[in-house]
Backbone as JSON Lines, residues from 0, in Angstrom:
{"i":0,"aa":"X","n":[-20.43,21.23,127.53],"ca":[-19.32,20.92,126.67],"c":[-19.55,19.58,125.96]}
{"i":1,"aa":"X","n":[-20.23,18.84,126.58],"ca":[-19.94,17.26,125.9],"c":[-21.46,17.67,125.12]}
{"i":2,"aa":"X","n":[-22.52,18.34,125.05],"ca":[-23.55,18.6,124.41],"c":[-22.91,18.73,123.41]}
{"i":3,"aa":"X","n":[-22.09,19.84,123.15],"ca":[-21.48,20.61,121.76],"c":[-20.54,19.22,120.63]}
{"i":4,"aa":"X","n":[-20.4,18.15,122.05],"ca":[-19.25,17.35,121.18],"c":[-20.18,16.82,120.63]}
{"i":5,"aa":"X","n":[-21.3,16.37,120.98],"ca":[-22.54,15.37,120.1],"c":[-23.2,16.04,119.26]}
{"i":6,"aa":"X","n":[-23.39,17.19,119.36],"ca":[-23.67,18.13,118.45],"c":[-22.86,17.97,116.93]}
{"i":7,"aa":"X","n":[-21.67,18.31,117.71],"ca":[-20.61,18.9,116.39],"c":[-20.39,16.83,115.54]}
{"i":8,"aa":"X","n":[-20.65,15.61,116.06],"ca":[-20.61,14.7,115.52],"c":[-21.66,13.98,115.07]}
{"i":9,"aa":"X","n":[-22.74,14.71,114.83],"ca":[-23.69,14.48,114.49],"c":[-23.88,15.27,113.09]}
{"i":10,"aa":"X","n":[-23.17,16.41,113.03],"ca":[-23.21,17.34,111.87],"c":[-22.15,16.48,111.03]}
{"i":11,"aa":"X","n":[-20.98,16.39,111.23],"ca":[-19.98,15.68,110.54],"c":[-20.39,14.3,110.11]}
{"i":12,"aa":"X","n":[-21.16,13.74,111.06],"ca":[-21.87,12.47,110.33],"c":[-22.8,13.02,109.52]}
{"i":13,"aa":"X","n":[-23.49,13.89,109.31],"ca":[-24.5,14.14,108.33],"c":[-23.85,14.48,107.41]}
{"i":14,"aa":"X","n":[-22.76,15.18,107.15],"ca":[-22.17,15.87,106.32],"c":[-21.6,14.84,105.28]}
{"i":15,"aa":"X","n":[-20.55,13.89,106.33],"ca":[-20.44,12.59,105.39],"c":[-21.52,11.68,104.95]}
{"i":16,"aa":"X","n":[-22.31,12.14,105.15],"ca":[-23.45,10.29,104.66],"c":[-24.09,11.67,103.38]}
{"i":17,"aa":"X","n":[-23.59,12.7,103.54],"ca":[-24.28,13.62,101.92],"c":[-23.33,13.29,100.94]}
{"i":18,"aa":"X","n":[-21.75,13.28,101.37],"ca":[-21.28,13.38,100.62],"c":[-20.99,12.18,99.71]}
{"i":19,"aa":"X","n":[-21.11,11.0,100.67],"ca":[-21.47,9.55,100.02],"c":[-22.61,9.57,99.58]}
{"i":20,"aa":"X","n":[-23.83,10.32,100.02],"ca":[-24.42,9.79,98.59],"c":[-24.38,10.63,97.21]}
{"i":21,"aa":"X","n":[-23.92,11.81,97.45],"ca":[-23.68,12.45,95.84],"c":[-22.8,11.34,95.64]}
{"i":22,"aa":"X","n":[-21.73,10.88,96.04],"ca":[-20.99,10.49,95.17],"c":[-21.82,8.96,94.38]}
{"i":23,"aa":"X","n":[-22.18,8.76,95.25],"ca":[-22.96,7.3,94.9],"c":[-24.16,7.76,93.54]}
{"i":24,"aa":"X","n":[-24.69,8.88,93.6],"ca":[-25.5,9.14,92.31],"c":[-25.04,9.38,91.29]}
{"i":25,"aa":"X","n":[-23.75,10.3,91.43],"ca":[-22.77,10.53,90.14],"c":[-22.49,9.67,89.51]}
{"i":26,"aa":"X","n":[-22.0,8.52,90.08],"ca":[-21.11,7.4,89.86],"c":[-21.91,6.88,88.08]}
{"i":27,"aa":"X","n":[-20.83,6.66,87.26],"ca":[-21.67,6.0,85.94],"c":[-21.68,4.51,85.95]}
{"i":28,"aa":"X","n":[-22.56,3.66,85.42],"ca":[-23.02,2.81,85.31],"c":[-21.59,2.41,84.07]}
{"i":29,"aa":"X","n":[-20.93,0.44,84.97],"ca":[-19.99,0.4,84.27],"c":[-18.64,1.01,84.55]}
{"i":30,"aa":"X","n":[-18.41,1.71,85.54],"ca":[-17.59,2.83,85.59],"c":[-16.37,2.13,86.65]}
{"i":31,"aa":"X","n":[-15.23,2.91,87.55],"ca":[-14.8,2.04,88.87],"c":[-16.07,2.39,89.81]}
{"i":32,"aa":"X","n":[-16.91,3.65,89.78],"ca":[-17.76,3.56,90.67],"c":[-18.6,2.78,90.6]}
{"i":33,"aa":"X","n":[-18.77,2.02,90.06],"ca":[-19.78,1.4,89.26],"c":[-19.69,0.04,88.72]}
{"i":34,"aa":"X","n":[-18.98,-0.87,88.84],"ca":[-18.72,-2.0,88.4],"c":[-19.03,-2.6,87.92]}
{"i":35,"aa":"X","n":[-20.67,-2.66,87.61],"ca":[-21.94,-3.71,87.6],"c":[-21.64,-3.6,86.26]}
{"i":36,"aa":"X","n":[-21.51,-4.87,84.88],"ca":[-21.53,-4.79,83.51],"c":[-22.63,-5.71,82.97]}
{"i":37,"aa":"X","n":[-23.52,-5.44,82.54],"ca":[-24.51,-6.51,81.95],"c":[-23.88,-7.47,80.86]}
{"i":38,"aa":"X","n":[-24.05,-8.82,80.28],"ca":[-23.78,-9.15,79.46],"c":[-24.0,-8.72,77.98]}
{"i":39,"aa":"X","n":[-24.69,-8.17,78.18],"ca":[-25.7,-7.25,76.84],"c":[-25.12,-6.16,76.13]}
{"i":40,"aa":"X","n":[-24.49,-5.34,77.43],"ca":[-24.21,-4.52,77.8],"c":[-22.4,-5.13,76.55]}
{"i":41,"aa":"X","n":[-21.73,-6.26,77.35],"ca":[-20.67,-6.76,76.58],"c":[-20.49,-7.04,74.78]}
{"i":42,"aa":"X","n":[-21.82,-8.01,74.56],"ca":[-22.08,-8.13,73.81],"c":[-22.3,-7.21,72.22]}
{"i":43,"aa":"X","n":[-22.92,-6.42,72.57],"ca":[-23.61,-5.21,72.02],"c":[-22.51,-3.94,71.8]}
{"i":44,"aa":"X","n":[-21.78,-3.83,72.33],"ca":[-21.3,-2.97,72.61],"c":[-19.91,-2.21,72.45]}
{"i":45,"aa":"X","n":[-19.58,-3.16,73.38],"ca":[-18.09,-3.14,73.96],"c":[-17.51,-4.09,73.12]}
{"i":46,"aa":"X","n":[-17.35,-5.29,73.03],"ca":[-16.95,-6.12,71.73],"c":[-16.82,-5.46,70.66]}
{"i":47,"aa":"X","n":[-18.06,-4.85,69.81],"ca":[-18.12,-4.45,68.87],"c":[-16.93,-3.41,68.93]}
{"i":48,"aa":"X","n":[-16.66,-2.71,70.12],"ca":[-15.71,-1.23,69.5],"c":[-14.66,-1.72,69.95]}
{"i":49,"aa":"X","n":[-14.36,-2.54,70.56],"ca":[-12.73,-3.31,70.45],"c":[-12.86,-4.17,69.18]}
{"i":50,"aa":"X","n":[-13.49,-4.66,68.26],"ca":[-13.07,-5.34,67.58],"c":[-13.03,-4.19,66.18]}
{"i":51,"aa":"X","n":[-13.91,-2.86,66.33],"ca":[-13.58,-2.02,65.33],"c":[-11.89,-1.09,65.69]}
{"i":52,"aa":"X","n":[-11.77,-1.26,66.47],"ca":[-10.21,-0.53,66.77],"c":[-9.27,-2.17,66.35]}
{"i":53,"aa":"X","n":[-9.57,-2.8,66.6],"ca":[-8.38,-3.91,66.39],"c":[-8.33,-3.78,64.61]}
{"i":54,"aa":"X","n":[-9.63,-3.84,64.56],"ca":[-9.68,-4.02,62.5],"c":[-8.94,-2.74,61.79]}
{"i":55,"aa":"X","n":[-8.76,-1.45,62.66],"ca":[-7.98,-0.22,62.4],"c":[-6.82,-0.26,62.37]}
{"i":56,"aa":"X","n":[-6.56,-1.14,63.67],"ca":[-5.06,-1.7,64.31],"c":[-4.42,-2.06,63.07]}
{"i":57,"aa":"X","n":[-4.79,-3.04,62.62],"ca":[-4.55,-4.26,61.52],"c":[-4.0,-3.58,60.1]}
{"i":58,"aa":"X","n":[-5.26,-2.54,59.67],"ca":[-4.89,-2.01,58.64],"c":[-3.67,-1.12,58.53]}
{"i":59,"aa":"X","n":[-3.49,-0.2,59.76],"ca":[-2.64,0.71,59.56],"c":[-1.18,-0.32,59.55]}
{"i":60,"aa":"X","n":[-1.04,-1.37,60.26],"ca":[0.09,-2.42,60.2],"c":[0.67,-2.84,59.19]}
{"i":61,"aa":"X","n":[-0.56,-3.37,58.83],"ca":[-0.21,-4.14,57.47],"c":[-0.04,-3.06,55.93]}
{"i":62,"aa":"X","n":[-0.68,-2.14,55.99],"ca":[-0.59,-0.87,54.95],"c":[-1.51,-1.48,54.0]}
{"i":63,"aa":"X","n":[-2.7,-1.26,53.91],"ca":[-3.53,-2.23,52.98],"c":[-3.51,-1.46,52.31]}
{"i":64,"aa":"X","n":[-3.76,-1.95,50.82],"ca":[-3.53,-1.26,49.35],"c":[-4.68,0.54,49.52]}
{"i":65,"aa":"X","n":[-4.3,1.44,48.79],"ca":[-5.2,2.15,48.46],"c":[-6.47,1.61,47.61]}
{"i":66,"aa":"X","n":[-7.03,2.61,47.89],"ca":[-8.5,2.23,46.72],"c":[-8.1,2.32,45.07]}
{"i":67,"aa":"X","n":[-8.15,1.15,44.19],"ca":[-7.42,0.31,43.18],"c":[-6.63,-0.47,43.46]}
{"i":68,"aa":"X","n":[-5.9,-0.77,44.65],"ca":[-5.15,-1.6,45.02],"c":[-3.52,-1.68,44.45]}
{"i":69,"aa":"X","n":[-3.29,-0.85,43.6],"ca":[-2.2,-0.48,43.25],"c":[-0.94,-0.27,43.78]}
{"i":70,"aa":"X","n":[-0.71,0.47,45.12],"ca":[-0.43,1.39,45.8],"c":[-0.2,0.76,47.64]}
{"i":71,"aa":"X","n":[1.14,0.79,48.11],"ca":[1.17,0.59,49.33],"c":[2.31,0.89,50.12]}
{"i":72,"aa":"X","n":[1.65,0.82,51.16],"ca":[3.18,1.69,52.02],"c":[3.38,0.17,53.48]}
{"i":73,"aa":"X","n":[4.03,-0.36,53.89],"ca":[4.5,-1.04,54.98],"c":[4.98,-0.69,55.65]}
{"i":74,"aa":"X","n":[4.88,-0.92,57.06],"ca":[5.5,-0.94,58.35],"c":[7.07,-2.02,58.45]}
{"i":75,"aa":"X","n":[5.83,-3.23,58.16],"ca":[6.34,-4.75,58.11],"c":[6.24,-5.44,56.53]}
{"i":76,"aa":"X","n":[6.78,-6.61,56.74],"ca":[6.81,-7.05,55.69],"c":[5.01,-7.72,55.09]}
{"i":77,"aa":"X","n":[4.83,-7.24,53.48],"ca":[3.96,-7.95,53.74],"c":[3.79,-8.71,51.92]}
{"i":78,"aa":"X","n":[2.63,-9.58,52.03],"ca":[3.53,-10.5,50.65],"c":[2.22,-10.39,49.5]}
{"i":79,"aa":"X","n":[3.1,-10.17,48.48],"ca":[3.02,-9.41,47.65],"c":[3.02,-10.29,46.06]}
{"i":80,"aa":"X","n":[1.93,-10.73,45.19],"ca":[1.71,-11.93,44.42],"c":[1.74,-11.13,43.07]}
{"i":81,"aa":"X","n":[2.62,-11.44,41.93],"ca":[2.52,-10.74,40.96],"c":[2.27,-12.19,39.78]}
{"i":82,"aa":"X","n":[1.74,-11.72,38.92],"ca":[1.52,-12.22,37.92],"c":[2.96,-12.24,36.75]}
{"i":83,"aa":"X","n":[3.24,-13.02,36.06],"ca":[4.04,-12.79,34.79],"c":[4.26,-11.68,33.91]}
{"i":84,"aa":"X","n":[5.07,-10.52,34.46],"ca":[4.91,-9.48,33.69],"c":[4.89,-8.29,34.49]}
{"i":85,"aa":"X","n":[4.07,-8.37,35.54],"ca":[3.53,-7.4,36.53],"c":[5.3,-7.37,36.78]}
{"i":86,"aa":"X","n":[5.11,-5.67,37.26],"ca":[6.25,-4.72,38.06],"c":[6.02,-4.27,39.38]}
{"i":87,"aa":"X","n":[6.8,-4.93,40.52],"ca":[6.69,-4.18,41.24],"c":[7.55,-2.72,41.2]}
{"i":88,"aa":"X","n":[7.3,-1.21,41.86],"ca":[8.34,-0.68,41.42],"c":[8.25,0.22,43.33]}
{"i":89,"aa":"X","n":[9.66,0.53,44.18],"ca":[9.43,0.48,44.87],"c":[10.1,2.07,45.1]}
{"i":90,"aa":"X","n":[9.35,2.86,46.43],"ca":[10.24,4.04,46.36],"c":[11.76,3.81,47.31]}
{"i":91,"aa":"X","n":[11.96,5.0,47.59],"ca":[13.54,5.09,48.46],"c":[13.44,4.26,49.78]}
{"i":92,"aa":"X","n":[14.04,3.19,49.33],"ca":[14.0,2.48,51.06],"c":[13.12,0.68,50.94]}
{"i":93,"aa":"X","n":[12.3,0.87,49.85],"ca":[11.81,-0.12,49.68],"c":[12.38,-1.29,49.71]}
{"i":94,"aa":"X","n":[12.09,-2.64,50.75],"ca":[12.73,-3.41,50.77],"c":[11.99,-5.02,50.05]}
{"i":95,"aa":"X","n":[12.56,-5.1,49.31],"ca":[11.74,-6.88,49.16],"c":[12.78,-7.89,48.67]}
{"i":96,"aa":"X","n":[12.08,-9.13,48.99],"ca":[12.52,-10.68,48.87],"c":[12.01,-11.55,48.16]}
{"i":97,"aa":"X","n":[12.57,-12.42,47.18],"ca":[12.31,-13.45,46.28],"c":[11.27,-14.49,47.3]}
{"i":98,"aa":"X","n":[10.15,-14.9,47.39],"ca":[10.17,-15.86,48.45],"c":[9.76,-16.91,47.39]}
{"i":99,"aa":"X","n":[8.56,-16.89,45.78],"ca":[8.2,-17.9,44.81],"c":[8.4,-17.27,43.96]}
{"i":100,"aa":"X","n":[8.81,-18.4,42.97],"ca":[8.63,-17.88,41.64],"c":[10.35,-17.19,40.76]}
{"i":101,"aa":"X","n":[10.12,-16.37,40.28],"ca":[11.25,-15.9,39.5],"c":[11.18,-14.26,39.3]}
{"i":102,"aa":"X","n":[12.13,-13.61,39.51],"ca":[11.76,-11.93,38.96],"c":[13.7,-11.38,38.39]}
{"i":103,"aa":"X","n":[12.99,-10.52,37.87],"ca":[14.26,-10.07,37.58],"c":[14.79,-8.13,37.74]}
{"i":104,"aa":"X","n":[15.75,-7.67,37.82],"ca":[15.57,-5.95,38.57],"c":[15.17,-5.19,37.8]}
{"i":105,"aa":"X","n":[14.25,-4.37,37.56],"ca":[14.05,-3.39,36.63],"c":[14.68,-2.2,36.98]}
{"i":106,"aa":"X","n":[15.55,-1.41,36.36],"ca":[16.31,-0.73,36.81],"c":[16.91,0.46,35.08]}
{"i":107,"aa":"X","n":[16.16,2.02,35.11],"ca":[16.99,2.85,34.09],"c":[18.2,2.87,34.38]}
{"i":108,"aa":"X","n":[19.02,2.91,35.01],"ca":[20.23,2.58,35.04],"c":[20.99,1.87,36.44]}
{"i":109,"aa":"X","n":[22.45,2.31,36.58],"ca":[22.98,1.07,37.35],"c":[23.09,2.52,38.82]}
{"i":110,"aa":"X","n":[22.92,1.93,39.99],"ca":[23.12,0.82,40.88],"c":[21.79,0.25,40.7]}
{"i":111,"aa":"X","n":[20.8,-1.19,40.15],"ca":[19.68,-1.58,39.76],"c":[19.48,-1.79,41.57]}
{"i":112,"aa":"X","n":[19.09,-2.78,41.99],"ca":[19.08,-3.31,43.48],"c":[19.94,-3.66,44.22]}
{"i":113,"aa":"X","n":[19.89,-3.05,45.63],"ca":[21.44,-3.61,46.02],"c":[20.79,-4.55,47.19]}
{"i":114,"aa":"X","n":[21.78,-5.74,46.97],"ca":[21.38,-6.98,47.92],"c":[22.05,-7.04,49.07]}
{"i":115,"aa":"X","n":[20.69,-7.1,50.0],"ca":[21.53,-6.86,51.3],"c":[22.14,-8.07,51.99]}
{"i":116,"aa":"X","n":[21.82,-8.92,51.11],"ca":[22.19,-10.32,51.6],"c":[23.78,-10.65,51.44]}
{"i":117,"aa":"X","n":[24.06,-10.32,50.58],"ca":[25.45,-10.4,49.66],"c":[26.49,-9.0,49.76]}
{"i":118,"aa":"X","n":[26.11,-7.69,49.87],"ca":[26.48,-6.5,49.88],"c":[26.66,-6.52,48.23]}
{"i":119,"aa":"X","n":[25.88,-6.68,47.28],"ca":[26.62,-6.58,46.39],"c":[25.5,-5.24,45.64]}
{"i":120,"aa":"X","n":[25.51,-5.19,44.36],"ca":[24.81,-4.82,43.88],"c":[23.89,-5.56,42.39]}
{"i":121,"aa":"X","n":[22.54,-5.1,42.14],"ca":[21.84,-6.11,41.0],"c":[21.79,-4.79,39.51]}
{"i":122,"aa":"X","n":[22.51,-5.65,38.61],"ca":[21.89,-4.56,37.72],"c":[20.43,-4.72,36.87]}
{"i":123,"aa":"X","n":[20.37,-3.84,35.74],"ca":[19.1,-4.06,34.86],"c":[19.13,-5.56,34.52]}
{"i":124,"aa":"X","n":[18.15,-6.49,34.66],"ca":[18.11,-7.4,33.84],"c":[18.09,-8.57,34.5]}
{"i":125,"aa":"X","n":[19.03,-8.06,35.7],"ca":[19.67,-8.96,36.72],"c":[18.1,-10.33,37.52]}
{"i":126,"aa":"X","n":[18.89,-11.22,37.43],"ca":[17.42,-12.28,38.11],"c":[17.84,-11.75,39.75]}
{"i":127,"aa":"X","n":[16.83,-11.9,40.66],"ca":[16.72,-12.03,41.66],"c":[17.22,-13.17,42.47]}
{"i":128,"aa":"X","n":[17.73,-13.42,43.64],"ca":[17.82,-14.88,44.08],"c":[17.35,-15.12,45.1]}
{"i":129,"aa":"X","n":[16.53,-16.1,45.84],"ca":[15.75,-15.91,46.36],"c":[16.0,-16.51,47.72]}
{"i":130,"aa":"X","n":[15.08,-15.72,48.36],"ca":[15.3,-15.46,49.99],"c":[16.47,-14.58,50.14]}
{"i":131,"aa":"X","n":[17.1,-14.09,49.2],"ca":[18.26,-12.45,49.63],"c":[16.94,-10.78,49.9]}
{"i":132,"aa":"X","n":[17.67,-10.13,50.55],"ca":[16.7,-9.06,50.59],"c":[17.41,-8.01,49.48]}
{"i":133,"aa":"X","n":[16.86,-7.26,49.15],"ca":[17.03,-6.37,48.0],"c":[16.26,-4.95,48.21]}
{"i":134,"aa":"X","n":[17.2,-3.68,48.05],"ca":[16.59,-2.64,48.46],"c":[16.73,-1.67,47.66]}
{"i":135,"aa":"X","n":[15.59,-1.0,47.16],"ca":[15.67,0.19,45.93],"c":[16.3,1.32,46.77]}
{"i":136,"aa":"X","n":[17.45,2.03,46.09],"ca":[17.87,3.14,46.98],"c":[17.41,4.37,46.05]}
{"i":137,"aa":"X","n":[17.49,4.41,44.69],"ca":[16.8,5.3,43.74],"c":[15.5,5.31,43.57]}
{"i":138,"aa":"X","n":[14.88,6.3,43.37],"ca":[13.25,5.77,42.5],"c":[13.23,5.37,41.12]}
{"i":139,"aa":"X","n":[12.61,4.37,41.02],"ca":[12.09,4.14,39.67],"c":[13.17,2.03,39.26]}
{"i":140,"aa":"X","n":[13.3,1.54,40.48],"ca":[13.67,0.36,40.41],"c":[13.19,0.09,40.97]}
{"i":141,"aa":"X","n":[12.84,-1.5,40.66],"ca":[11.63,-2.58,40.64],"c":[11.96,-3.98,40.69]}
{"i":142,"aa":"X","n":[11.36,-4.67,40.29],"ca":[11.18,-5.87,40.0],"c":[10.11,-6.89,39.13]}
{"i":143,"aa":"X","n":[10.52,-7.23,38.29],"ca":[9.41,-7.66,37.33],"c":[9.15,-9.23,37.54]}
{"i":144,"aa":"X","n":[8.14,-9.62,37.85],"ca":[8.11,-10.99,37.77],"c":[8.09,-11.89,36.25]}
{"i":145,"aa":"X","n":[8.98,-12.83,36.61],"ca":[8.99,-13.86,35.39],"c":[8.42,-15.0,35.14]}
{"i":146,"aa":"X","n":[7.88,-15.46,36.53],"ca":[6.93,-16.87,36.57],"c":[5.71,-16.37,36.7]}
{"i":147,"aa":"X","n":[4.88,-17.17,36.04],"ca":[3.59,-17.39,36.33],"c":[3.0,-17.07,37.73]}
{"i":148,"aa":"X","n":[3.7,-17.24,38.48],"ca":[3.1,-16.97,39.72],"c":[4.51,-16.42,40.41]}
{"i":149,"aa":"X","n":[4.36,-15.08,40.64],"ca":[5.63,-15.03,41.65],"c":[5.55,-14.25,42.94]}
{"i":150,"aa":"X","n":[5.89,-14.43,44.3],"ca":[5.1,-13.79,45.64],"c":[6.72,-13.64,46.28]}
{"i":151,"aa":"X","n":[6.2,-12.13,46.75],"ca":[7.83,-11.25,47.27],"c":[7.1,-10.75,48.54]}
{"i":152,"aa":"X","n":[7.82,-10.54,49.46],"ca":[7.8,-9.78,50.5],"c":[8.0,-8.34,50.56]}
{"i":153,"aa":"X","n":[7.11,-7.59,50.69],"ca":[7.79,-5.82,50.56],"c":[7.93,-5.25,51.63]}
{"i":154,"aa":"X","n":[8.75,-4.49,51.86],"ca":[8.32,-3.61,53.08],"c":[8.52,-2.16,52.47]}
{"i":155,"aa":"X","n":[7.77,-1.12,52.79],"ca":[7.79,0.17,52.48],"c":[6.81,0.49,51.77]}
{"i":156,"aa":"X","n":[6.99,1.71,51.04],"ca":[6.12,1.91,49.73],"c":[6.59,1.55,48.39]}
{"i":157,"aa":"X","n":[5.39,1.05,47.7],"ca":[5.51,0.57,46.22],"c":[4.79,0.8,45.5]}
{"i":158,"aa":"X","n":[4.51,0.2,44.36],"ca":[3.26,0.7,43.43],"c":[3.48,-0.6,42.63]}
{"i":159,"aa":"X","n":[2.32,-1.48,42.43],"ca":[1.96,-3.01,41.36],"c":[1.48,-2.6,39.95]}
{"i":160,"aa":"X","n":[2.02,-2.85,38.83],"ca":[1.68,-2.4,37.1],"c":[2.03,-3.47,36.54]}
């Protein structure tokens, strides 16, 4: 009887020291089985594809212009430099803010921008005042800049002409 017990724990020890080592060969390099990371390994590698997902991160955030640059959609606010003349024109929901400069509402007819700062409403023509927020609820109202240099905050989609 005690033969059979050394027997039978001698098999179970063999059995486990197989099954540790498959597991130990499987294991990937880098892995939890696996811990060991070369610097090279960091360098080369791994950096590089966290810093290409962060640069993805970034864009989809910020809504970077389409190709011509015309064209943008926001999450967040983001700021927005028009020249003397230039229109911003924004769709349903579009929100922006006077932050430099001078603009005034472009608007085919009335309700032009309604300010959310004030509850009021802006018609055609109307100047902007700045640091109020202002939100196109129609399509086809805007904002035209009047200074030489004028930089708004947008959030949503717009289109620069």
């Amino acid at each position: 009887m005690k033969k059979d017990r050394w027997l039978l724990r001698a098999f179970v020890l063999l059995a486990l020291s197989a099954g540790l080592m498959t597991t130990a060969l499987a294991a990937e390099a880098g892995s939890s089985g696996d811990p060991l990371v070369t610097l090279s390994y960091l360098n080369d590698t791994f950096f590089n594809n966290i810093m290409q997902r962060v640069d993805q991160k970034i864009a989809e955030r910020t809504g970077q212009a389409l190709p011509g640059g015309t064209s943008s959609s926001a999450a967040s606010f983001v700021v927005v430099t028009l020249n003397e003349g230039q229109t911003l024109t924004g769709g349903i929901g579009c929100e922006v803010m006077l932050r430099v400069g001078s603009a005034v509402c472009v608007s085919p007819s009335d309700p032009g921008l309604i300010d959310e700062t004030t509850a009021a409403t802006l018609a055609n023509g109307g100047a902007l005042v700045q640091n109020h927020l202002y939100m196109m609820t129609i399509e086809g109202r805007g904002v035209r800049a009047t200074a030489a240099t004028t930089k708004v905050l947008a959030r949503g989609s717009y289109t620069v002409a």
